[in-house]
Coordinates of C-alpha atoms in Angstrom, one line a residue:
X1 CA -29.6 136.5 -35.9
X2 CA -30.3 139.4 -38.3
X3 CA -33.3 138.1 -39.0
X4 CA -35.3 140.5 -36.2
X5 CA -33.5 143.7 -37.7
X6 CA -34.5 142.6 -41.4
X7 CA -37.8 142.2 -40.5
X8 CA -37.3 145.8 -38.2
X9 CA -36.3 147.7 -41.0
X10 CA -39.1 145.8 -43.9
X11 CA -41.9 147.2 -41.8
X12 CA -40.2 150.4 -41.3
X13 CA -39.6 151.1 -44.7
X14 CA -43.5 149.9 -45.4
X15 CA -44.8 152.2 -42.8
X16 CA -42.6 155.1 -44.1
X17 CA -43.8 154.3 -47.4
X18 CA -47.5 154.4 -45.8
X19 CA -47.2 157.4 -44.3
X20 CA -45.7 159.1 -47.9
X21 CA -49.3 158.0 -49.5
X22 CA -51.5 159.4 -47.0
X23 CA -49.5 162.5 -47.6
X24 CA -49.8 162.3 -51.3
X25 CA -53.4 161.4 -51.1
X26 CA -53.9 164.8 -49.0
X27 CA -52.2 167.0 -51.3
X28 CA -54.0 164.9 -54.1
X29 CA -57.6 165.5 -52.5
X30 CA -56.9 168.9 -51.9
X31 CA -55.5 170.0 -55.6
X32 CA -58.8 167.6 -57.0
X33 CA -61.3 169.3 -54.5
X34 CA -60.2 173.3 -55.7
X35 CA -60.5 172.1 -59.1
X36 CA -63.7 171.1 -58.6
X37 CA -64.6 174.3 -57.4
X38 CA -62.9 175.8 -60.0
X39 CA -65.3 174.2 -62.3
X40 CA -68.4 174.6 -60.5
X41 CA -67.8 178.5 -60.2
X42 CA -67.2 178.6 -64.1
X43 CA -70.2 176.6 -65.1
X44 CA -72.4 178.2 -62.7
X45 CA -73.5 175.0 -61.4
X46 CA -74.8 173.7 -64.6
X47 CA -75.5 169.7 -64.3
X48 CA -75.6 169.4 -68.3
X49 CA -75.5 166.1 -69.7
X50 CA -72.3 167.2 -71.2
X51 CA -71.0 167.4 -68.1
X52 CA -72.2 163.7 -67.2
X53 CA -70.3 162.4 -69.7
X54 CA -67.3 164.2 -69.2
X55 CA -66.6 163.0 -66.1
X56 CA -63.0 161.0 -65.3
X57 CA -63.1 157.1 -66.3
X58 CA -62.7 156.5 -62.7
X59 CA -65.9 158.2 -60.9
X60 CA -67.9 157.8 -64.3
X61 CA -67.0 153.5 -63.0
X62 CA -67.5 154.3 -59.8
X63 CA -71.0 156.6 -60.3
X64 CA -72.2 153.5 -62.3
X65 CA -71.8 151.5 -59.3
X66 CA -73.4 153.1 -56.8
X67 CA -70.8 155.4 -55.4
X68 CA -71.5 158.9 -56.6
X69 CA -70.2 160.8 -53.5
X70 CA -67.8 163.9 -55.0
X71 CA -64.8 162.2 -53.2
X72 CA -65.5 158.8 -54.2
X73 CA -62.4 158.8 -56.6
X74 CA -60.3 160.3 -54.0
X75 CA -61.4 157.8 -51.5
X76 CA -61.2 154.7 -53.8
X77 CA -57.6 155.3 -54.6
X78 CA -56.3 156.2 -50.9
X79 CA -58.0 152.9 -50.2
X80 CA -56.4 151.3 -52.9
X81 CA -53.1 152.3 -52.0
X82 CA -53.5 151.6 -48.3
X83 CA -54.9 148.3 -49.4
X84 CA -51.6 147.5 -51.5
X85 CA -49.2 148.7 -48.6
X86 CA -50.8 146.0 -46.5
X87 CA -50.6 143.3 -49.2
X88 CA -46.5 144.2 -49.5
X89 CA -46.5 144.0 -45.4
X90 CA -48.6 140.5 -45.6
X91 CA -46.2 138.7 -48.3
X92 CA -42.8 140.5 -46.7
X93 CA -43.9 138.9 -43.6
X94 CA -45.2 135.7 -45.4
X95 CA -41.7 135.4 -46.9
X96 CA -39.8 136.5 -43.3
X97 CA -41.7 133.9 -41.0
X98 CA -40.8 131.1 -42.9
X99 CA -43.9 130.6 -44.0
X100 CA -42.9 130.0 -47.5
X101 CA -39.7 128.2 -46.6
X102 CA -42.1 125.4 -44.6
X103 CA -44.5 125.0 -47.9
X104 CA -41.4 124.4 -50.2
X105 CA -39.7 121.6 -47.8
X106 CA -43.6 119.8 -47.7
X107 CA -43.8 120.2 -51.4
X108 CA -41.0 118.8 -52.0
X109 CA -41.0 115.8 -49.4
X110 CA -44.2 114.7 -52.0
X111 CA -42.6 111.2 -53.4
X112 CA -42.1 110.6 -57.0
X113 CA -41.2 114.3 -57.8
X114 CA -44.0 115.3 -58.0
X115 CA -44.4 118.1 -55.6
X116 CA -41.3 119.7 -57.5
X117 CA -44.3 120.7 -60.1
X118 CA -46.0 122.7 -57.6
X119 CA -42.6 124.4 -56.1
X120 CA -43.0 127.7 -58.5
X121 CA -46.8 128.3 -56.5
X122 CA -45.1 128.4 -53.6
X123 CA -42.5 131.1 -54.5
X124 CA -45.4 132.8 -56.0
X125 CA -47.3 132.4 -53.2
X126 CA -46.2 136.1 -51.7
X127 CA -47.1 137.8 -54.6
X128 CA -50.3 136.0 -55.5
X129 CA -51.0 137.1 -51.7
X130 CA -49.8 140.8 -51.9
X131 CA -51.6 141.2 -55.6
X132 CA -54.9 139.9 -53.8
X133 CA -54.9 142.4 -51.0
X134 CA -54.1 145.0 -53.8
X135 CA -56.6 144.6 -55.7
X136 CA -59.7 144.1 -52.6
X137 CA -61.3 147.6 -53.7
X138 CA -61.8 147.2 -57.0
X139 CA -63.4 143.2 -56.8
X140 CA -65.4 145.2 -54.0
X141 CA -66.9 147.7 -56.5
X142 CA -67.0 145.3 -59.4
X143 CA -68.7 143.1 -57.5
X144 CA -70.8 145.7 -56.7
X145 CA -71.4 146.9 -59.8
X146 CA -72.4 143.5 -61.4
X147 CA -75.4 143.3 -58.4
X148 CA -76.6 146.5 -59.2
X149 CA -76.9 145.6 -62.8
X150 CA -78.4 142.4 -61.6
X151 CA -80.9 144.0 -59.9
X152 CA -81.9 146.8 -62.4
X153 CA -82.4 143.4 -64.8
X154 CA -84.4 141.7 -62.5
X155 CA -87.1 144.6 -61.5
X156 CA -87.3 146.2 -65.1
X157 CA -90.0 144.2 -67.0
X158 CA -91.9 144.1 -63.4
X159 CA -91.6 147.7 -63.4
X160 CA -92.8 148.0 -66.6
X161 CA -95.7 145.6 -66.5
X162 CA -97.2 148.0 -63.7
X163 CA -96.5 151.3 -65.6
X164 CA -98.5 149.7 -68.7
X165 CA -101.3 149.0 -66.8
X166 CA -101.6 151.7 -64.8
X167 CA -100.8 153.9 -68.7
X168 CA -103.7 151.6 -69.8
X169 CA -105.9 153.1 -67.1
X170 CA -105.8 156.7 -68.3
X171 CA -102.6 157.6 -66.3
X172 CA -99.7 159.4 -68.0
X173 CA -96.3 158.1 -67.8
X174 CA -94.9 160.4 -65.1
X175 CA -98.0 159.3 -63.5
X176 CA -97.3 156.2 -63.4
X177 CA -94.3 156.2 -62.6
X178 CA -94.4 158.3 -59.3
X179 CA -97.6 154.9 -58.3
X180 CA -94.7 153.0 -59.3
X181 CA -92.2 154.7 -56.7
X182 CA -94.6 154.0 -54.0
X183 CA -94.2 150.0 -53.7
X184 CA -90.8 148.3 -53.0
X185 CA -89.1 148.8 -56.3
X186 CA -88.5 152.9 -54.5
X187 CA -85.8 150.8 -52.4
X188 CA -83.9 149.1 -55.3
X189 CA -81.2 150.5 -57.3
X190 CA -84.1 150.8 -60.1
X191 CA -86.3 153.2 -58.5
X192 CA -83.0 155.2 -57.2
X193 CA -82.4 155.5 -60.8
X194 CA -86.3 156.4 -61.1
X195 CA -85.8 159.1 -58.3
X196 CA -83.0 160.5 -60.7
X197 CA -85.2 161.1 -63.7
X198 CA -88.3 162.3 -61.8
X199 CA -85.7 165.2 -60.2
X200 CA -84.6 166.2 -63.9
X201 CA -87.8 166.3 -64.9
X202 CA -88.7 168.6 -62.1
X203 CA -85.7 170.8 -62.8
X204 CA -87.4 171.4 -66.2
X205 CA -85.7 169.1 -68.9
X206 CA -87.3 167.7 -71.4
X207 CA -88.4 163.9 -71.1
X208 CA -86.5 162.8 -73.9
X209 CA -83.4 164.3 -72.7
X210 CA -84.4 162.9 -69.0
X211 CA -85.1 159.6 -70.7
X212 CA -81.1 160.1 -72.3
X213 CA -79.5 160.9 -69.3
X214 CA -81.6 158.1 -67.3
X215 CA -79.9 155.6 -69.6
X216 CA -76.4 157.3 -69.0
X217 CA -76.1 157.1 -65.8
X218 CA -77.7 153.2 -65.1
X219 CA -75.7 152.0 -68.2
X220 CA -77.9 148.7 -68.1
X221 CA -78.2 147.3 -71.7
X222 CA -82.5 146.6 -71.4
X223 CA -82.6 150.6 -69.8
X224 CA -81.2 151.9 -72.2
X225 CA -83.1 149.8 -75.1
X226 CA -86.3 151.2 -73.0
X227 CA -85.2 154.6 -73.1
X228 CA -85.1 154.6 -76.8
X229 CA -88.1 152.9 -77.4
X230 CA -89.7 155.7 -75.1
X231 CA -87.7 158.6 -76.9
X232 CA -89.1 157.4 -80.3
X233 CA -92.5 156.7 -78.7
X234 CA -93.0 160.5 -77.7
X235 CA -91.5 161.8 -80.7
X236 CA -93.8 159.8 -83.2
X237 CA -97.2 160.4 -80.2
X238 CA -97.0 156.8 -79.9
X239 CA -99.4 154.7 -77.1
X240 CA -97.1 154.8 -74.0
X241 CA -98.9 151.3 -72.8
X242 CA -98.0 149.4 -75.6
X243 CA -94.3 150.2 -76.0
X244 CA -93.9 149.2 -72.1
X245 CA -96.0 146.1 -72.5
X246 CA -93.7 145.2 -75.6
X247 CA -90.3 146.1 -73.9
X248 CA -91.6 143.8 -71.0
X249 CA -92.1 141.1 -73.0
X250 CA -88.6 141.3 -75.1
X251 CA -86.9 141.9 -71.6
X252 CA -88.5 138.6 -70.2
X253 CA -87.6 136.9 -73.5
X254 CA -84.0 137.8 -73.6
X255 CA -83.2 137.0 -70.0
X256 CA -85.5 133.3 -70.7
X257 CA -82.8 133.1 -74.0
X258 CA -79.6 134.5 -71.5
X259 CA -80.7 131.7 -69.2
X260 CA -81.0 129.1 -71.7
X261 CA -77.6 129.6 -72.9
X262 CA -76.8 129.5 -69.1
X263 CA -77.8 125.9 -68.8
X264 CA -76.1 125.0 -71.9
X265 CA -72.9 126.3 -71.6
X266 CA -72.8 124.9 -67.4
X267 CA -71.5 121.2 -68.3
X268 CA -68.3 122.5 -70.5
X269 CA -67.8 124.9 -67.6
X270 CA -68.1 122.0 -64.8
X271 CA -65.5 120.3 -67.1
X272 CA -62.7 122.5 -65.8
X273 CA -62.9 122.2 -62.4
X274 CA -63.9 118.6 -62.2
X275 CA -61.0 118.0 -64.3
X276 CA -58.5 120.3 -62.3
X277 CA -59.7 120.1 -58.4
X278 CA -61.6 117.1 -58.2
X279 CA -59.8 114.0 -60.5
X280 CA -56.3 114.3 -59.1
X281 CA -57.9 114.6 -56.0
X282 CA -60.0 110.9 -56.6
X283 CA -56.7 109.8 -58.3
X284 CA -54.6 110.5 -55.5
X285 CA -56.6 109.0 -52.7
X286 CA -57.3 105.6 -54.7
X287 CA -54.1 105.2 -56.5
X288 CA -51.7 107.1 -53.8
X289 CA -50.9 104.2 -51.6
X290 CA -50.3 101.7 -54.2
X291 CA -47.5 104.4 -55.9
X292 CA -46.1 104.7 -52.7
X293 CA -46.0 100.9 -51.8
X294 CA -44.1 100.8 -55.6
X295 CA -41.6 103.3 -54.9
X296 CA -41.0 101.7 -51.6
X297 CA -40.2 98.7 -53.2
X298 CA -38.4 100.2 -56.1
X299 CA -36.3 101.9 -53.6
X300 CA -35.9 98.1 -52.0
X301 CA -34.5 96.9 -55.4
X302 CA -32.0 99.5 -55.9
X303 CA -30.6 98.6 -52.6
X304 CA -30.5 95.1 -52.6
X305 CA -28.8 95.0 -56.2
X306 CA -25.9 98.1 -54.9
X307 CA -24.9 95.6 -52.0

């Protein structure tokens, strides 16, 4: 009978709570947006690469994946909030609709005892729900981040192939690069990186520092090993070709060695959930009937022998 007004005042109270973020949020996004001003007025504009790497933990992880909007911060962590409100509505109202009552009384109807194992996942259930809600925005830009990285991996030694052999053809490396930028790799997150270091270059830095900066900002392990190799190469007057043709080759032999160990490390991971998901499974459609058809009988036993 109470049950209506519970569940009346849970989702007032969340929707109160709600409403208190997006105010909080405001007054956060405005306080963070004058401050930036603050700091653009003081520096004079100045796009430094101390300035890159002084940048918050939390747009410097979301720059790196691909959101580099000025109120990407402030919109990641209004969505995370909202994002959490709604997981504590979802499990409330998992827990309020009986929901979570029905799953206990199945478990437990599970003869033998065993469902009373899996009793704790159902009182967990709410929060494993609630926690997973939470938590959407960052899987989205993890995820996001680990594609970009992907994809930076898999058009690099391509990319580099072409500038060697267009270097090898009397063009310089700037040169070759903007031939580069006119085939598909201009639409992957590579050649947006590309794009980056041909605009510092035409603001007037230096290429090694370009080079620095274009290793900052992908933060991509065989980038960065390339924008060394290309540092050192123009220091020393180095062939441009041959470093490229060489980084190419050590890129395609450590992604041959990454998927080696791949396919060797693939059986112990298939032990878990073979072991886990599919053998109780195979054990409990083969073997369920005949424990039940013993308990039954057990059951028999106990009664005949009491009367």
């Amino acid at each position: 009978m109470n049950s209506p007004w519970l569940l009346f005042a849970v989702v007032s109270f969340w929707i109160a709570a709600l409403i208190g973020i997006v105010f909080a949020w405001r007054s956060l996004w405005a306080w963070e947006t004058a401050r930036s001003r603050w700091l653009v007025q003081e520096t004079e504009g100045s796009t430094s690469d101390t300035d890159l790497r002084d940048m918050p933990w939390l747009r410097r992880w979301l720059y790196r994946a691909g959101y580099r909007g000025e109120n990407a911060s402030g919109w990641w962590i209004s969505l995370s909030l909202m994002f959490f409100v709604i997981g504590g509505i979802a499990a409330t109202l998992f827990v309020l609709s009986g929901v979570q009552t029905l799953m206990i009384r199945t478990i437990s109807l599970v003869p033998g005892g065993t469902g009373d194992v899996f009793v704790p996942l159902a009182y967990l259930a709410p929060w494993f729900l609630g926690l997973t809600l939470g938590l959407t925005p960052w899987l989205i830009v993890r995820q996001k981040r680990r594609e970009r990285v992907q994809k930076i991996e898999q058009d690099l030694p391509l990319a580099m192939e072409l500038m060697a052999t267009l270097s090898q053809a009397g063009l310089g490396f700037d040169a070759a690069l903007s031939r580069v930028m006119e085939t598909r790799l201009a639409l992957r997150p590579l050649g947006k990186e590309f794009r980056s270091y041909q605009a510092d270059i035409m603001s007037g830095r230096t290429r090694s520092e370009c080079l620095r900066r274009l290793a900052w900002r992908a933060d991509v392990s065989g980038l960065s090993i390339l924008s060394s190799a290309l540092v050192q190469a123009d220091q020393v007057g180095m062939g441009i070709s041959d470093v490229l043709r060489r980084q190419a080759e050590d890129l395609r032999s450590r992604r041959r060695e990454r998927a080696n160990m791949f396919a060797m490390g693939l059986a112990t991971k298939r032990m878990f959930p073979l072991v886990i998901c599919f053998l109780p499974g195979l054990f409990v459609w083969t073997l369920g009937p005949v424990f039940i058809q013993l308990i039954q009988m057990a059951d028999t036993f106990t009664q005949v022998r009491n009367f």
